[in-house]
Amino acid sequence: MFSGPRQRGLRLLTHAEWCGVPSEADIISTVEFNYSGDLLATGDKGGRVVIFQREQESKSRPHSRGEYNVYSTFQSHEPEFDYLKSLEIEEKINKIRWLPQQNAAHFLLSTNDKTIKLWKISERDKRAEGYNLKDEDGRLRDPFRITALRVPILKPMDLMVEASPRRIFANAHTYHINSISVNSDHETYLSADDLRINLWHLEITDRSFNIVDIKPANMEELTEVITAAEFHPHQCNVFVYSSSKGTIRLCDMRSSALCDRHSKFFEEPEDPSSRSFFSEIISSISDVKFSHSGRYMMTRDYLSVKVWDLNMESRPVETHQVHEYLRSKLCSLYENDCIFDKFECCWNGSDSAIMTGSYNNFFRMFDRNTRRDVTLEASRENSKPRASLKPRKVCTGGKRKKDEISVDSLDFNKKILHTAWHPMENIIAVAATNNLYIFQDKIN
Amino acid sequence: MEFKLEAHRIVSISLGKIYNSRVQRGGIKLHKNLLVSLVLRSARQVYLSDPCPGLYLAGSAGTPAPPTPQPGEPTAQPPAGWGEPPPPAPRAAWPDTEPQPERPAVPDAPRAVDPEPAAAVTGAGDAFRGREEDTAEAAWGRVDRPRVAAAVAVSDVSPEGASVGCPPTREEQPGASPAADCRCAPRPAEAEPSAPPALYPRKRGAAGAGGGHAGCPALCSTPLKKPRRDGGEEDGEEEMETGNVANLISIFGSSFSGLLRKSPGGGREEEEGEESGPEDAEPGQICCDKPVLRDINPWSTAIVAF
């Protein structure tokens, strides 16, 4: 997708808009493909989960081209109230993580600030007919009227997708949960809040193990918080967590029960020349993701994406600037709170490219091999079904060329915080406020 | 000078954010508040270390970085009110300005708080960072020297009259802000500060219990972590609030106590309640201070607003 515009390009596959009375509840807060890429789950601020399924491309419906359509919608979390602390608990879905599929049903974990839930999504396409004790409407029959017995038979019905909560993992976090990550053992997962990381077993809801605790005895000595955590994709004893100070710690659960001492510590020395009031804020890592290979990990801070080699702790092996032109605007971005936006990042299936979002509905993709990068826009006006996305450019100073956008014209309310890449194909999902765009890289 | 102005502006914005975070849905976000407090600290440092003759900043006296001494400022005017023999002075000043409606730092009403906040701020900053006691003490030391009778007590209404430690001024400063950890710390000449009074009996949390901070090693939380219990956890969030806010309190004095309350309404009431205390206590002083309060620079206002 980085070669000539005529040959290949990202085409819009699906556009879904969360509508209704315009409200904050429709803002998408997380996007995640499942392991096969056939399902895409989204969570929003209203606590709902909407799952899209890829249509099978078939001869009978050649125009569908493998689009994603809504598969299931359910309310995962409701607003709650903590009476003890007089705090409202938001229902916003912070993260969704799929479990690897083991049978016909699909399982995913969804979490808000305090509670994690395991959902089972199953299909029902048959129903039993011919019950003895109730008639077709479901009304109970008078037992005295039953004179003969019959065996109910299964008949096909319209496909129904049901979501049911199978486990609820609650009351384990004092602070706001920011990450969940399923372990490669497929039995355990971790959940991280600002100061602690807990390890759970998927079958056990009344207990969790605390594996990281960075809460200082005196809260006034607090200097950093945990911002993201993830298990290694292959080594079930290894996980990493990032901090608000721009550091990443890799921990090995075999070394001790409480992983307060890290095995590796990744930090890039700060460049003193770029110090400002906001240096600390912009160095805070908002997302950390292992590569599929498990050899690298990627971190996102406010202005850049960095790729780290797990074998080298002193500095990242790659640094990609996402929107360096914002460095001179940090004060305004602090005022309007944009500087606190938590952007996510993701790898493609082969780890050759990475993607992350920006403002003005722009998102950026970086090809690690060719070192090329591109800025694209996810918006209705720019996404005609057959046309491929045009690269965009931000003018950072001097004369603005045609088709360029000046920094001052950027719309900071249109932010792309959540993106996801299909695990195997070049299909990407981009969440722009209350809109979901799914693009596919296609040859003309 | 520009740095100073920008720093001032950033401090105002930061305080506003912290204030607003109280009423945000979903509870106080620890991460964001931590970042805001870091910015606040940086801005304050810059503000204090940027010498600027035009402003009434006792900064000259209280800044960590060697600043150019402000000509007589600290002891001159607004501080005049402060300069008075201590005990009542500072507290009187505070209550007077507190009733201002807007909480977030809105620089409008003038007020002479500078020497105080400067000192306090320094201490607070140190505290927040858990600096070495020496640094904190040194900072306080600097504050002291130029101002003999410095009314340093940017203090909350303290139930206990005894000034807990802060501002080391010889005079008894009634109620050095108790909640402020750092307040305890900077006690250059004194022995360990006594345990901070429970200014906020309801929310001791870390601030109260923790007592001092780095500056008061004796008081400091023990090196051992608190046992991880659910009970302890419960305090966590509250402690966080208290801790952060306590630092700010040390900077900005009693008005800030309102921030510990979760409800704005409740907060205000408390604030006013507390203010009435000192006011009643030192009516004379208030009269004295009032005229002075008018000549204030916006910076102080920010502090005053809280």
PDB file of N, CA and C in Angstrom, chain A residues 257-319:
ATOM      1  N   ALA A 257       7.019 -13.980  42.683  1.00  0.00           N
ATOM      2  CA  ALA A 257       5.554 -13.876  42.627  1.00  0.00           C
ATOM      3  C   ALA A 257       5.130 -12.442  42.373  1.00  0.00           C
ATOM      4  N   LEU A 258       5.830 -11.530  43.004  1.00  0.00           N
ATOM      5  CA  LEU A 258       5.508 -10.133  42.794  1.00  0.00           C
ATOM      6  C   LEU A 258       6.573  -9.553  41.884  1.00  0.00           C
ATOM      7  N   CYS A 259       6.135  -9.126  40.716  1.00  0.00           N
ATOM      8  CA  CYS A 259       7.109  -8.663  39.730  1.00  0.00           C
ATOM      9  C   CYS A 259       7.371  -7.176  39.849  1.00  0.00           C
ATOM     10  N   ASP A 260       7.650  -6.717  41.036  1.00  0.00           N
ATOM     11  CA  ASP A 260       7.970  -5.307  41.185  1.00  0.00           C
ATOM     12  C   ASP A 260       9.354  -5.023  40.637  1.00  0.00           C
ATOM     13  N   ARG A 261      10.187  -6.035  40.642  1.00  0.00           N
ATOM     14  CA  ARG A 261      11.515  -5.834  40.068  1.00  0.00           C
ATOM     15  C   ARG A 261      11.464  -6.325  38.631  1.00  0.00           C
ATOM     16  N   HIS A 262      11.857  -5.452  37.756  1.00  0.00           N
ATOM     17  CA  HIS A 262      11.768  -5.805  36.355  1.00  0.00           C
ATOM     18  C   HIS A 262      12.972  -6.634  35.938  1.00  0.00           C
ATOM     19  N   SER A 263      12.779  -7.343  34.849  1.00  0.00           N
ATOM     20  CA  SER A 263      13.916  -8.059  34.278  1.00  0.00           C
ATOM     21  C   SER A 263      14.655  -7.163  33.304  1.00  0.00           C
ATOM     22  N   LYS A 264      13.876  -6.356  32.595  1.00  0.00           N
ATOM     23  CA  LYS A 264      14.505  -5.405  31.672  1.00  0.00           C
ATOM     24  C   LYS A 264      13.813  -4.058  31.827  1.00  0.00           C
ATOM     25  N   PHE A 265      14.594  -3.053  31.574  1.00  0.00           N
ATOM     26  CA  PHE A 265      14.095  -1.693  31.738  1.00  0.00           C
ATOM     27  C   PHE A 265      14.456  -0.910  30.492  1.00  0.00           C
ATOM     28  N   PHE A 266      13.453  -0.479  29.778  1.00  0.00           N
ATOM     29  CA  PHE A 266      13.687   0.216  28.514  1.00  0.00           C
ATOM     30  C   PHE A 266      13.422   1.700  28.701  1.00  0.00           C
ATOM     31  N   GLU A 267      14.424   2.475  28.402  1.00  0.00           N
ATOM     32  CA  GLU A 267      14.249   3.922  28.511  1.00  0.00           C
ATOM     33  C   GLU A 267      15.182   4.619  27.559  1.00  0.00           C
ATOM     34  N   GLU A 268      14.663   5.599  26.895  1.00  0.00           N
ATOM     35  CA  GLU A 268      15.530   6.383  26.015  1.00  0.00           C
ATOM     36  C   GLU A 268      15.894   7.655  26.752  1.00  0.00           C
ATOM     37  N   PRO A 269      17.156   7.988  26.769  1.00  0.00           N
ATOM     38  CA  PRO A 269      17.537   9.211  27.478  1.00  0.00           C
ATOM     39  C   PRO A 269      16.842  10.410  26.846  1.00  0.00           C
ATOM     40  N   GLU A 270      16.470  11.325  27.703  1.00  0.00           N
ATOM     41  CA  GLU A 270      15.745  12.485  27.202  1.00  0.00           C
ATOM     42  C   GLU A 270      16.694  13.448  26.515  1.00  0.00           C
ATOM     43  N   ASP A 271      16.210  14.079  25.516  1.00  0.00           N
ATOM     44  CA  ASP A 271      16.998  15.071  24.811  1.00  0.00           C
ATOM     45  C   ASP A 271      16.827  16.395  25.538  1.00  0.00           C
ATOM     46  N   PRO A 272      17.852  16.847  26.200  1.00  0.00           N
ATOM     47  CA  PRO A 272      17.687  18.047  27.037  1.00  0.00           C
ATOM     48  C   PRO A 272      17.317  19.292  26.247  1.00  0.00           C
ATOM     49  N   SER A 273      17.630  19.295  24.965  1.00  0.00           N
ATOM     50  CA  SER A 273      17.342  20.507  24.208  1.00  0.00           C
ATOM     51  C   SER A 273      15.865  20.673  23.929  1.00  0.00           C
ATOM     52  N   SER A 274      15.125  19.612  24.084  1.00  0.00           N
ATOM     53  CA  SER A 274      13.715  19.754  23.760  1.00  0.00           C
ATOM     54  C   SER A 274      12.863  19.834  25.009  1.00  0.00           C
ATOM     55  N   ARG A 275      13.485  20.171  26.083  1.00  0.00           N
ATOM     56  CA  ARG A 275      12.758  20.220  27.336  1.00  0.00           C
ATOM     57  C   ARG A 275      11.775  21.391  27.365  1.00  0.00           C
ATOM     58  N   SER A 276      10.608  21.111  27.894  1.00  0.00           N
ATOM     59  CA  SER A 276       9.634  22.193  28.048  1.00  0.00           C
ATOM     60  C   SER A 276       8.766  21.845  29.242  1.00  0.00           C
ATOM     61  N   PHE A 277       7.808  22.673  29.493  1.00  0.00           N
ATOM     62  CA  PHE A 277       6.887  22.388  30.594  1.00  0.00           C
ATOM     63  C   PHE A 277       6.218  21.047  30.389  1.00  0.00           C
ATOM     64  N   PHE A 278       6.074  20.694  29.138  1.00  0.00           N
ATOM     65  CA  PHE A 278       5.239  19.541  28.829  1.00  0.00           C
ATOM     66  C   PHE A 278       6.034  18.306  28.467  1.00  0.00           C
ATOM     67  N   SER A 279       7.317  18.372  28.670  1.00  0.00           N
ATOM     68  CA  SER A 279       8.148  17.215  28.313  1.00  0.00           C
ATOM     69  C   SER A 279       7.663  15.949  28.982  1.00  0.00           C
ATOM     70  N   GLU A 280       7.272  16.080  30.228  1.00  0.00           N
ATOM     71  CA  GLU A 280       6.864  14.876  30.924  1.00  0.00           C
ATOM     72  C   GLU A 280       5.571  14.321  30.378  1.00  0.00           C
ATOM     73  N   ILE A 281       4.670  15.208  30.042  1.00  0.00           N
ATOM     74  CA  ILE A 281       3.399  14.716  29.526  1.00  0.00           C
ATOM     75  C   ILE A 281       3.592  14.016  28.192  1.00  0.00           C
ATOM     76  N   ILE A 282       4.376  14.633  27.318  1.00  0.00           N
ATOM     77  CA  ILE A 282       4.461  14.029  25.983  1.00  0.00           C
ATOM     78  C   ILE A 282       5.332  12.789  25.961  1.00  0.00           C
ATOM     79  N   SER A 283       6.051  12.546  27.022  1.00  0.00           N
ATOM     80  CA  SER A 283       6.836  11.308  27.029  1.00  0.00           C
ATOM     81  C   SER A 283       6.040  10.151  27.620  1.00  0.00           C
ATOM     82  N   SER A 284       4.913  10.452  28.188  1.00  0.00           N
ATOM     83  CA  SER A 284       4.078   9.398  28.762  1.00  0.00           C
ATOM     84  C   SER A 284       3.623   8.452  27.655  1.00  0.00           C
ATOM     85  N   ILE A 285       3.823   7.166  27.884  1.00  0.00           N
ATOM     86  CA  ILE A 285       3.481   6.184  26.853  1.00  0.00           C
ATOM     87  C   ILE A 285       2.000   5.854  26.943  1.00  0.00           C
ATOM     88  N   SER A 286       1.315   5.916  25.826  1.00  0.00           N
ATOM     89  CA  SER A 286      -0.116   5.666  25.862  1.00  0.00           C
ATOM     90  C   SER A 286      -0.479   4.248  25.424  1.00  0.00           C
ATOM     91  N   ASP A 287       0.459   3.571  24.738  1.00  0.00           N
ATOM     92  CA  ASP A 287       0.144   2.215  24.297  1.00  0.00           C
ATOM     93  C   ASP A 287       1.436   1.441  24.102  1.00  0.00           C
ATOM     94  N   VAL A 288       1.396   0.160  24.359  1.00  0.00           N
ATOM     95  CA  VAL A 288       2.551  -0.695  24.086  1.00  0.00           C
ATOM     96  C   VAL A 288       2.030  -1.981  23.444  1.00  0.00           C
ATOM     97  N   LYS A 289       2.679  -2.400  22.368  1.00  0.00           N
ATOM     98  CA  LYS A 289       2.233  -3.596  21.656  1.00  0.00           C
ATOM     99  C   LYS A 289       3.439  -4.417  21.240  1.00  0.00           C
ATOM    100  N   PHE A 290       3.377  -5.693  21.527  1.00  0.00           N
ATOM    101  CA  PHE A 290       4.414  -6.584  21.031  1.00  0.00           C
ATOM    102  C   PHE A 290       4.201  -6.808  19.538  1.00  0.00           C
ATOM    103  N   SER A 291       5.289  -7.066  18.835  1.00  0.00           N
ATOM    104  CA  SER A 291       5.136  -7.463  17.440  1.00  0.00           C
ATOM    105  C   SER A 291       4.625  -8.895  17.435  1.00  0.00           C
ATOM    106  N   HIS A 292       4.116  -9.344  16.317  1.00  0.00           N
ATOM    107  CA  HIS A 292       3.615 -10.713  16.252  1.00  0.00           C
ATOM    108  C   HIS A 292       4.736 -11.712  16.472  1.00  0.00           C
ATOM    109  N   SER A 293       5.909 -11.330  16.077  1.00  0.00           N
ATOM    110  CA  SER A 293       7.046 -12.237  16.226  1.00  0.00           C
ATOM    111  C   SER A 293       7.503 -12.349  17.671  1.00  0.00           C
ATOM    112  N   GLY A 294       7.174 -11.317  18.455  1.00  0.00           N
ATOM    113  CA  GLY A 294       7.627 -11.340  19.837  1.00  0.00           C
ATOM    114  C   GLY A 294       9.035 -10.817  20.013  1.00  0.00           C
ATOM    115  N   ARG A 295       9.628 -10.412  18.939  1.00  0.00           N
ATOM    116  CA  ARG A 295      11.008  -9.926  19.021  1.00  0.00           C
ATOM    117  C   ARG A 295      11.055  -8.433  19.343  1.00  0.00           C
ATOM    118  N   TYR A 296      10.043  -7.726  18.892  1.00  0.00           N
ATOM    119  CA  TYR A 296      10.012  -6.279  19.096  1.00  0.00           C
ATOM    120  C   TYR A 296       8.784  -5.871  19.880  1.00  0.00           C
ATOM    121  N   MET A 297       8.835  -4.629  20.333  1.00  0.00           N
ATOM    122  CA  MET A 297       7.610  -4.052  20.863  1.00  0.00           C
ATOM    123  C   MET A 297       7.577  -2.590  20.419  1.00  0.00           C
ATOM    124  N   MET A 298       6.382  -2.068  20.374  1.00  0.00           N
ATOM    125  CA  MET A 298       6.212  -0.700  19.897  1.00  0.00           C
ATOM    126  C   MET A 298       5.540   0.111  20.989  1.00  0.00           C
ATOM    127  N   THR A 299       5.966   1.336  21.164  1.00  0.00           N
ATOM    128  CA  THR A 299       5.328   2.212  22.147  1.00  0.00           C
ATOM    129  C   THR A 299       4.876   3.486  21.452  1.00  0.00           C
ATOM    130  N   ARG A 300       3.807   4.042  21.970  1.00  0.00           N
ATOM    131  CA  ARG A 300       3.292   5.283  21.408  1.00  0.00           C
ATOM    132  C   ARG A 300       3.313   6.333  22.512  1.00  0.00           C
ATOM    133  N   ASP A 301       3.986   7.452  22.220  1.00  0.00           N
ATOM    134  CA  ASP A 301       3.861   8.567  23.135  1.00  0.00           C
ATOM    135  C   ASP A 301       3.168   9.677  22.353  1.00  0.00           C
ATOM    136  N   TYR A 302       3.103  10.856  22.888  1.00  0.00           N
ATOM    137  CA  TYR A 302       2.228  11.821  22.254  1.00  0.00           C
ATOM    138  C   TYR A 302       2.630  12.188  20.825  1.00  0.00           C
ATOM    139  N   LEU A 303       3.913  12.304  20.588  1.00  0.00           N
ATOM    140  CA  LEU A 303       4.331  12.766  19.265  1.00  0.00           C
ATOM    141  C   LEU A 303       4.955  11.688  18.388  1.00  0.00           C
ATOM    142  N   SER A 304       5.264  10.548  18.953  1.00  0.00           N
ATOM    143  CA  SER A 304       5.993   9.577  18.129  1.00  0.00           C
ATOM    144  C   SER A 304       5.617   8.141  18.446  1.00  0.00           C
ATOM    145  N   VAL A 305       6.072   7.259  17.568  1.00  0.00           N
ATOM    146  CA  VAL A 305       5.955   5.820  17.787  1.00  0.00           C
ATOM    147  C   VAL A 305       7.376   5.281  17.788  1.00  0.00           C
ATOM    148  N   LYS A 306       7.674   4.428  18.735  1.00  0.00           N
ATOM    149  CA  LYS A 306       9.027   3.883  18.803  1.00  0.00           C
ATOM    150  C   LYS A 306       8.962   2.366  18.767  1.00  0.00           C
ATOM    151  N   VAL A 307       9.883   1.805  18.046  1.00  0.00           N
ATOM    152  CA  VAL A 307       9.998   0.352  17.993  1.00  0.00           C
ATOM    153  C   VAL A 307      11.228  -0.033  18.789  1.00  0.00           C
ATOM    154  N   TRP A 308      11.063  -0.970  19.697  1.00  0.00           N
ATOM    155  CA  TRP A 308      12.162  -1.408  20.550  1.00  0.00           C
ATOM    156  C   TRP A 308      12.484  -2.859  20.248  1.00  0.00           C
ATOM    157  N   ASP A 309      13.765  -3.144  20.301  1.00  0.00           N
ATOM    158  CA  ASP A 309      14.199  -4.532  20.217  1.00  0.00           C
ATOM    159  C   ASP A 309      14.286  -5.015  21.657  1.00  0.00           C
ATOM    160  N   LEU A 310      13.651  -6.116  21.950  1.00  0.00           N
ATOM    161  CA  LEU A 310      13.646  -6.578  23.330  1.00  0.00           C
ATOM    162  C   LEU A 310      15.035  -6.848  23.867  1.00  0.00           C
ATOM    163  N   ASN A 311      15.968  -6.997  22.960  1.00  0.00           N
ATOM    164  CA  ASN A 311      17.330  -7.250  23.416  1.00  0.00           C
ATOM    165  C   ASN A 311      18.135  -5.992  23.672  1.00  0.00           C
ATOM    166  N   MET A 312      17.550  -4.857  23.412  1.00  0.00           N
ATOM    167  CA  MET A 312      18.298  -3.628  23.643  1.00  0.00           C
ATOM    168  C   MET A 312      17.474  -2.642  24.457  1.00  0.00           C
ATOM    169  N   GLU A 313      17.939  -2.394  25.631  1.00  0.00           N
ATOM    170  CA  GLU A 313      17.169  -1.562  26.556  1.00  0.00           C
ATOM    171  C   GLU A 313      17.506  -0.089  26.510  1.00  0.00           C
ATOM    172  N   SER A 314      18.620   0.213  25.875  1.00  0.00           N
ATOM    173  CA  SER A 314      19.084   1.593  26.014  1.00  0.00           C
ATOM    174  C   SER A 314      18.334   2.586  25.144  1.00  0.00           C
ATOM    175  N   ARG A 315      17.843   2.141  24.031  1.00  0.00           N
ATOM    176  CA  ARG A 315      17.098   3.058  23.182  1.00  0.00           C
ATOM    177  C   ARG A 315      16.316   2.258  22.150  1.00  0.00           C
ATOM    178  N   PRO A 316      15.336   2.906  21.537  1.00  0.00           N
ATOM    179  CA  PRO A 316      14.552   2.179  20.537  1.00  0.00           C
ATOM    180  C   PRO A 316      15.367   1.985  19.258  1.00  0.00           C
ATOM    181  N   VAL A 317      14.971   1.009  18.469  1.00  0.00           N
ATOM    182  CA  VAL A 317      15.675   0.808  17.206  1.00  0.00           C
ATOM    183  C   VAL A 317      15.087   1.691  16.107  1.00  0.00           C
ATOM    184  N   GLU A 318      13.857   2.093  16.297  1.00  0.00           N
ATOM    185  CA  GLU A 318      13.236   2.998  15.324  1.00  0.00           C
ATOM    186  C   GLU A 318      12.389   4.014  16.061  1.00  0.00           C
ATOM    187  N   THR A 319      12.391   5.225  15.530  1.00  0.00           N
ATOM    188  CA  THR A 319      11.487   6.246  16.051  1.00  0.00           C
ATOM    189  C   THR A 319      10.797   6.879  14.861  1.00  0.00           C
TER     190      THR A 319
END
